Amino acid sequence: MNQTGTVVILAAGQGTRMKSALPKVLHEICGKPMIGWVIDQALSLSPEKIVIVIGHGGEAVREAAMKSAGADKIECVLQEPQNGTGHALQVAAACIDRDQGNVVVLYGDMPVLSPESLQELIEARNEAGPAGMAMLTAIPEDPTGLGRICRDEDGLFTGIVEHKDATDEQLAIGEVNLGVYAFPAAGLLDALPKLSNNNAQGEYYLTDVPAMFVAAGHEVSTGILEDPDEAIGVNNLMQLAEARWPLQIRILEAHLANGVRIEDPASTYIDADVQIGKGTRILPCTVIRAGVIVGEDCEVGPFTHLRKGTVLENGAEVGNFTETKNSTLGSGTKAKHLSYLGDARIGAGVNVGAGTIFANYDGVHKHVTEVGDDAFIGSGTTIVGPNKLGARSTTGANSVVTRGANVGEDEVWAGVPARKFEGAISAAQLKAEAAAKRS
Ligand code: UD1
Ligand code: CA
């Protein structure tokens, strides 16, 4: 009975208040759709399966779910039409096995809930006896719109009343329902067919189930969430923005714990699904998007934007007002100022001068440019892709290396359009001479 058999995620609602054509649960927070955050919550319980109730924009939600972690455990069921949260569970019931332990219900619009709080919910459910259930509540500053928790004179839970159905006296109650429950499978399956839609919204409310447990003489255990951020339910874009920081700080804290030196967390944006090696410094006002991989002892920022597909190998540095996309920078390579690196495959020890542009887009297609080890790209160089700059090659300041010019190894090119300069000393040669003098 201690096992979580099934987690049901309710995600069929339209989310009208988002004022957006995108299904509510597909709105992203820190580079991950809300449904992805809730799937992570579900996975933290190691369930046997996850049932997602889809409806509005169902196909898109299914697609996003199938791309997330734990996709092999996920099953989507269509709720059509959407007649309320209780109806959603009635639809999901076909996927719930009577003797499969606990059923945990999560709402797709509560991305901030932590695995720790869910663990407490499971413990409360197990302590409520084999036929008892547990749920999470909160005491928010403003309970408007939320279901209120009703109790008797002894403080024992009696039921939930939805805002729209509540009397003035009930509206004065500060404790609210969060929509997070742990039921014993059999008790839930027995209660669901008994729901009625005789209420202000004409819907089947899942919130009527706990009172049925009380009526059957079973314990309903309620646990108050300490951290009000975890209770954020995203119904509009304001709440979506509000949910960002509590999730962002968790991501930043995980990197800090791994030895990533983040100078100013408050001005640092790092999405979920970013890898950063230890010893790397992240300087203020930096944005790192999902799918980026940064090695050890790198330096990123200040004011740097690393986009999807960027890989920085150990010791690479990307600095002020530089944007990278789908680009690899080899070990020790530096692009410190005012550059755009798109679809670039750059080797090790390369200097990318201030103001370098990899012009990867011809208006129709994106093109790759390869740069060999120890090349030196002069300030203000524009390289039109597809192109190649050979190992140890040099470009002069402000050169335009036209499409397909393919600069050879050790060659020096300059001008507009850039031409090869026979006999000119390359930056790599200068560097070798300077090193020879020192030793
Ligand atoms: C619900 C609770 C309320 C609680 C609040 C917390 C009910 C009846 N009310 O209200 O007590 O305080 O959450 O945020 O449960 N959904 C479906 N199918 C449906 C209807 C909803 O899948 O037919 C999904 C929605 O996509 C959403 C979740 O269920 O993820 C909650 O629905 P929503 O309409 O936002 O409920 P609230 O009015 O917020
Ligand atoms: Ca809601």
XYZ file of C-alpha atoms and ligand atoms in Angstrom:
479
model
C 0.000 0.000 0.000
C 2.989 2.333 0.420
C 3.613 2.239 -3.287
C 2.344 4.925 -5.630
C 0.663 2.941 -8.367
C -0.656 5.685 -10.580
C -0.230 9.438 -10.777
C -3.044 11.172 -12.634
C -2.243 14.612 -14.050
C -5.235 16.748 -14.979
C -4.430 18.791 -18.052
C -7.585 18.927 -20.144
C -8.785 22.402 -19.227
C -8.694 25.208 -21.734
C -6.970 27.813 -19.625
C -9.143 30.627 -20.970
C -7.624 33.109 -18.552
C -4.188 32.702 -20.203
C -5.592 34.648 -23.233
C -3.460 32.475 -25.457
C -4.027 29.960 -28.249
C -1.334 27.724 -26.747
C -2.805 25.074 -24.387
C -2.195 26.262 -20.821
C 0.120 23.427 -19.755
C 2.405 23.995 -22.761
C 3.433 27.469 -21.626
C 7.109 27.278 -20.734
C 8.852 28.121 -17.503
C 12.674 28.106 -17.585
C 12.606 26.426 -20.991
C 10.353 23.545 -19.954
C 6.588 23.360 -20.554
C 4.484 23.422 -17.403
C 3.371 19.840 -18.070
C 7.063 18.821 -18.042
C 7.511 20.258 -14.550
C 4.440 18.362 -13.341
C 5.630 15.124 -15.007
C 8.889 15.581 -13.043
C 6.821 15.863 -9.839
C 5.058 12.632 -10.767
C 8.358 10.867 -11.526
C 9.702 11.854 -8.101
C 7.161 9.379 -6.666
C 8.480 6.506 -8.846
C 4.958 5.490 -9.892
C 4.152 2.481 -12.031
C 2.354 4.728 -14.474
C 1.398 8.315 -15.169
C -2.000 9.000 -16.696
C -2.404 12.429 -18.257
C -5.950 13.596 -18.885
C -5.853 15.682 -22.060
C -8.574 17.668 -23.804
C -8.048 21.182 -25.135
C -5.044 21.090 -27.468
C -4.775 17.427 -26.526
C -2.580 16.303 -29.412
C 0.014 18.999 -28.727
C 0.001 18.130 -25.015
C 0.409 14.426 -25.824
C 3.343 15.215 -28.101
C 5.064 17.310 -25.416
C 4.465 14.593 -22.808
C 5.936 11.918 -25.056
C 9.107 14.009 -25.440
C 9.569 14.402 -21.683
C 11.498 12.276 -19.221
C 9.691 9.079 -18.213
C 7.681 8.956 -21.451
C 7.586 5.138 -21.292
C 5.397 5.363 -18.164
C 2.973 7.900 -19.630
C -0.463 7.155 -20.964
C -2.768 9.941 -22.210
C -6.550 9.725 -22.041
C -8.867 12.133 -23.807
C -11.563 13.920 -21.806
C -14.105 15.301 -24.247
C -16.077 17.369 -23.331
C -14.474 18.668 -20.118
C -17.115 18.371 -17.416
C -14.923 19.147 -14.424
C -12.069 17.715 -12.386
C -14.219 14.835 -11.058
C -15.270 13.962 -14.596
C -11.582 14.002 -15.596
C -10.920 11.343 -12.937
C -13.933 9.342 -14.116
C -12.333 9.257 -17.556
C -8.932 8.298 -16.093
C -10.515 5.540 -13.956
C -10.294 3.064 -16.848
C -6.488 3.198 -16.470
C -6.472 2.744 -12.684
C -6.020 -0.707 -11.189
C -8.058 -1.295 -7.972
C -5.259 -3.034 -6.126
C -2.410 -0.912 -7.321
C -1.796 1.095 -4.133
C -1.999 4.872 -3.967
C -3.391 7.101 -6.665
C -1.920 10.599 -6.556
C -3.708 13.386 -8.404
C -1.774 16.442 -9.605
C -3.118 19.445 -11.474
C -1.216 20.319 -14.642
C -1.137 23.987 -13.670
C 0.887 23.622 -10.426
C 4.502 23.568 -11.601
C 6.230 24.699 -8.391
C 5.119 21.918 -6.046
C 8.250 20.194 -4.673
C 9.084 16.482 -4.450
C 9.527 16.954 -0.670
C 5.926 18.115 -0.255
C 4.696 15.181 -2.330
C 6.680 12.834 -0.129
C 4.910 14.296 2.905
C 1.579 13.772 1.153
C 2.382 10.074 0.634
C 3.415 9.669 4.270
C 0.177 11.329 5.419
C -1.806 9.017 3.146
C -0.083 5.947 4.562
C -0.698 7.103 8.126
C -4.413 7.623 7.391
C -4.957 3.851 7.401
C -5.627 1.548 4.448
C -8.914 3.262 3.499
C -7.919 6.843 4.352
C -6.767 9.630 2.034
C -4.570 12.717 2.263
C -4.539 16.125 0.604
C -2.472 19.313 0.630
C -3.900 22.658 1.670
C -2.523 26.185 1.994
C -3.346 29.500 3.612
C -2.606 32.042 0.871
C -2.766 35.809 1.247
C -5.688 35.923 -1.163
C -7.903 32.820 -1.344
C -10.206 34.284 -4.019
C -11.359 31.695 -6.538
C -10.051 28.691 -4.643
C -11.941 25.878 -2.930
C -12.231 26.373 0.862
C -11.500 23.708 3.469
C -14.437 23.206 5.857
C -13.962 21.818 9.360
C -16.219 20.992 12.311
C -15.997 22.510 15.837
C -13.190 20.076 16.653
C -11.215 21.188 13.617
C -11.794 17.898 11.807
C -12.044 18.063 8.031
C -15.612 17.851 6.714
C -15.335 18.827 3.053
C -14.313 21.288 0.339
C -16.608 24.004 -0.956
C -15.786 25.694 -4.268
C -15.599 29.496 -4.276
C -18.615 29.802 -6.564
C -20.731 27.578 -4.294
C -19.598 29.047 -0.965
C -21.698 31.039 1.492
C -20.320 34.346 2.815
C -19.365 32.543 5.990
C -17.436 29.896 4.025
C -15.737 32.571 1.897
C -14.189 33.910 5.101
C -12.230 30.641 5.498
C -8.510 31.172 4.815
C -7.469 27.563 4.244
C -7.797 26.422 0.639
C -7.620 23.289 -1.471
C -4.571 22.918 -3.712
C -5.821 20.101 -5.901
C -3.163 17.636 -4.786
C -4.496 14.386 -3.344
C -3.390 10.841 -2.504
C -6.175 8.258 -2.518
C -6.232 4.522 -2.023
C -7.123 3.240 -5.516
C -10.163 1.201 -4.423
C -11.728 4.016 -2.360
C -11.316 6.497 -5.219
C -12.800 4.124 -7.800
C -15.787 3.505 -5.503
C -16.427 7.235 -4.967
C -16.139 8.499 -8.556
C -19.441 7.082 -9.927
C -21.282 8.766 -7.031
C -20.328 12.331 -7.980
C -23.107 14.685 -9.026
C -22.973 17.929 -10.988
C -25.547 19.658 -8.864
C -23.495 22.824 -8.222
C -22.933 26.384 -9.404
C -20.802 25.335 -12.387
C -22.798 22.229 -13.375
C -19.536 20.239 -13.238
C -18.441 16.993 -11.598
C -16.055 18.182 -8.888
C -13.217 15.990 -7.699
C -13.370 18.173 -4.599
C -16.555 16.344 -3.518
C -14.642 13.070 -3.105
C -12.909 13.861 0.230
C -16.289 14.477 1.910
C -17.370 11.037 0.675
C -14.371 9.535 2.460
C -15.454 11.309 5.654
C -19.035 10.044 5.227
C -17.736 6.482 4.814
C -15.896 6.840 8.131
C -12.405 6.993 6.618
C -9.712 9.401 7.682
C -8.933 12.459 5.546
C -5.543 13.803 6.494
C -4.715 17.384 5.496
C -1.228 18.876 5.410
C -0.624 22.608 5.096
C 2.063 23.626 2.578
C 4.649 25.791 4.315
C 6.012 27.553 1.245
C 3.258 29.600 -0.419
C 5.199 29.611 -3.740
C 4.636 25.879 -4.081
C 0.917 26.532 -4.098
C 1.018 28.800 -7.154
C -1.680 27.649 -9.554
C -1.117 29.123 -13.003
C -4.379 30.408 -14.420
C -3.081 33.577 -16.116
C 0.145 35.042 -17.469
C 0.809 36.939 -14.250
C 0.855 33.685 -12.294
C 3.031 32.103 -14.998
C 5.600 34.867 -14.438
C 5.287 34.447 -10.677
C 6.075 30.723 -10.928
C 9.368 31.396 -12.757
C 11.609 32.536 -9.919
C 10.949 29.686 -7.451
C 11.803 27.217 -10.240
C 14.758 29.316 -11.458
C 16.360 29.472 -8.022
C 16.137 25.666 -7.724
C 18.050 25.310 -11.004
C 20.668 27.863 -9.923
C 21.078 26.239 -6.514
C 21.696 22.853 -8.125
C 24.481 24.347 -10.290
C 25.994 26.195 -7.310
C 25.996 22.932 -5.348
C 27.886 21.319 -8.250
C 30.658 23.923 -8.120
C 29.457 26.367 -10.782
C 30.382 29.895 -9.709
C 27.332 32.065 -10.348
C 28.217 35.587 -9.297
C 24.717 37.045 -9.259
C 21.853 34.526 -9.249
C 19.289 37.333 -9.396
C 20.373 38.412 -12.887
C 21.195 34.942 -14.248
C 18.733 33.011 -16.398
C 19.522 29.322 -16.768
C 16.873 27.006 -18.184
C 16.209 23.459 -17.079
C 18.214 20.827 -18.984
C 21.477 22.777 -19.108
C 24.755 21.063 -18.184
C 27.584 23.111 -16.672
C 30.909 21.746 -15.466
C 32.496 22.658 -12.156
C 34.830 25.630 -11.915
C 32.923 27.504 -14.611
C 32.125 31.140 -13.842
C 28.798 32.596 -14.878
C 28.882 36.395 -14.787
C 25.836 38.669 -14.406
C 23.072 39.210 -16.954
C 23.603 35.922 -18.739
C 20.916 33.833 -20.427
C 21.549 30.118 -21.011
C 18.774 28.245 -22.808
C 17.727 24.605 -22.576
C 19.961 22.114 -24.335
C 23.241 23.987 -23.813
C 26.326 22.115 -22.571
C 29.126 24.057 -20.871
C 32.335 22.303 -19.832
C 34.561 22.854 -16.803
C 36.466 26.056 -16.044
C 34.706 28.064 -18.718
C 33.685 31.704 -18.381
C 30.305 32.914 -19.591
C 29.120 36.502 -19.417
C 28.570 39.200 -18.493
C 25.667 39.832 -20.929
C 25.950 36.592 -22.887
C 23.205 34.604 -24.597
C 23.900 30.892 -25.136
C 21.151 29.326 -27.206
C 20.102 25.764 -27.994
C 22.790 23.517 -29.426
C 25.711 25.475 -27.965
C 28.572 23.369 -26.620
C 31.505 25.001 -24.815
C 34.404 22.647 -24.251
C 36.542 22.982 -21.129
C 38.091 26.405 -20.639
C 36.186 28.164 -23.442
C 35.127 31.763 -22.785
C 32.168 33.681 -24.191
C 31.706 37.233 -23.048
C 30.056 40.600 -23.410
C 27.129 40.850 -25.829
C 27.921 37.620 -27.606
C 25.210 35.245 -28.816
C 25.806 31.628 -29.759
C 23.397 29.184 -31.393
C 23.962 25.588 -32.473
C 27.706 26.133 -32.212
C 30.636 24.286 -30.692
C 33.599 26.141 -29.195
C 36.664 23.995 -28.601
C 38.743 23.961 -25.485
C 40.272 27.330 -24.603
C 38.563 29.135 -27.479
C 37.542 32.722 -26.729
C 34.745 34.889 -28.111
C 34.716 37.719 -25.638
C 32.997 40.688 -27.276
C 30.051 41.627 -29.475
C 29.823 38.556 -31.688
C 27.232 36.269 -33.264
C 28.212 32.618 -33.579
C 25.555 30.679 -35.488
C 26.089 27.111 -36.762
C 29.831 27.354 -36.115
C 32.102 24.380 -35.445
C 35.100 26.038 -33.870
C 38.194 24.088 -32.823
C 40.454 24.591 -29.792
C 42.531 27.657 -28.961
C 40.745 29.916 -31.449
C 40.514 33.667 -30.898
C 37.235 35.076 -32.154
C 37.860 38.821 -32.403
C 35.444 41.488 -31.215
C 32.513 41.968 -33.547
C 32.914 38.708 -35.494
C 29.775 37.565 -37.266
C 29.149 34.062 -38.549
C 26.617 34.936 -41.255
C 24.901 31.552 -41.296
C 21.597 32.450 -42.951
C 21.093 33.194 -46.642
C 17.409 34.004 -46.247
C 16.346 30.420 -46.916
C 18.843 28.004 -45.372
C 21.249 27.932 -42.428
C 24.861 27.016 -43.232
C 27.697 25.618 -41.143
C 31.145 27.194 -40.897
C 34.110 25.197 -39.610
C 37.119 26.809 -37.985
C 40.319 24.792 -37.322
C 42.385 24.822 -34.111
C 44.393 27.948 -33.226
C 42.853 30.092 -35.965
C 42.768 33.848 -35.331
C 39.705 35.720 -36.486
C 40.413 39.441 -36.647
C 38.019 41.985 -35.157
C 34.967 42.710 -37.231
C 35.341 39.702 -39.539
C 32.181 38.489 -41.258
C 32.283 34.872 -42.404
C 29.506 33.948 -44.805
C 28.500 30.277 -44.532
C 29.025 27.624 -45.651
C 32.731 28.167 -45.137
C 35.942 26.836 -43.699
C 38.832 28.569 -41.977
C 41.799 26.196 -41.739
C 43.854 25.527 -38.624
C 46.148 28.445 -37.656
C 44.674 30.677 -40.368
C 44.241 34.413 -39.795
C 41.709 36.950 -41.007
C 42.436 40.675 -40.924
C 40.229 43.196 -39.175
C 36.958 43.881 -40.984
C 37.450 41.204 -43.639
C 34.443 39.656 -45.297
C 35.151 36.019 -46.025
C 32.653 35.302 -48.764
C 30.581 32.165 -49.004
C 32.582 28.998 -49.697
C 35.967 30.871 -49.794
C 37.500 28.091 -47.682
C 40.595 29.688 -46.160
C 43.430 27.126 -46.073
C 45.589 26.117 -43.106
C 48.132 28.757 -42.017
C 46.813 31.207 -44.628
C 46.278 34.935 -44.010
C 43.249 36.561 -45.624
C 42.067 40.167 -45.442
C 39.895 42.735 -47.190
C 36.414 43.010 -48.666
C 35.933 40.548 -50.213
C 38.784 38.822 -48.353
C 41.777 37.662 -50.446
C 44.755 35.557 -49.566
C 47.943 37.495 -48.694
C 50.988 35.467 -49.815
C 53.877 35.585 -47.372
C 52.008 37.523 -44.665
C 52.763 36.508 -41.093
C 49.833 34.748 -39.435
C 48.775 35.348 -35.867
C 49.725 31.743 -35.098
C 53.298 32.423 -36.339
C 53.531 35.631 -34.263
C 52.427 33.725 -31.221
C 54.976 30.943 -31.832
C 57.785 33.514 -32.269
C 56.812 35.318 -29.058
C 56.808 32.001 -27.206
C 60.244 31.110 -28.629
C 61.683 34.485 -27.432
C 60.389 33.947 -23.908
C 62.036 30.531 -23.543
C -9.472 23.667 -8.646
C -10.219 23.072 -7.450
C -10.173 24.069 -6.288
C -8.738 24.386 -5.960
C -7.978 24.863 -7.198
C -6.492 24.947 -6.912
C -11.985 21.649 -8.354
C -13.438 21.515 -8.646
N -11.586 22.806 -7.831
O -10.159 24.821 -9.087
O -10.803 23.520 -5.154
O -8.683 25.373 -4.960
O -8.128 23.943 -8.282
O -5.773 25.485 -8.019
O -11.240 20.697 -8.591
N -9.202 20.005 -15.656
C -9.424 18.897 -16.455
N -10.693 18.631 -16.874
C -11.745 19.400 -16.516
C -11.528 20.533 -15.702
C -10.238 20.800 -15.270
O -8.498 18.167 -16.781
O -12.863 19.076 -16.951
C -7.831 20.286 -15.201
C -7.332 21.641 -15.662
O -6.653 21.529 -16.894
C -6.369 22.034 -14.530
C -6.944 21.349 -13.318
O -7.814 20.340 -13.789
O -5.065 21.547 -14.742
C -7.719 22.315 -12.416
O -8.754 22.889 -13.161
P -9.137 24.428 -12.990
O -10.287 24.701 -13.877
O -7.941 25.275 -13.092
O -9.687 24.379 -11.482
P -9.804 25.601 -10.494
O -11.003 26.401 -10.832
O -8.508 26.286 -10.409
Ca -6.438 26.140 -11.502
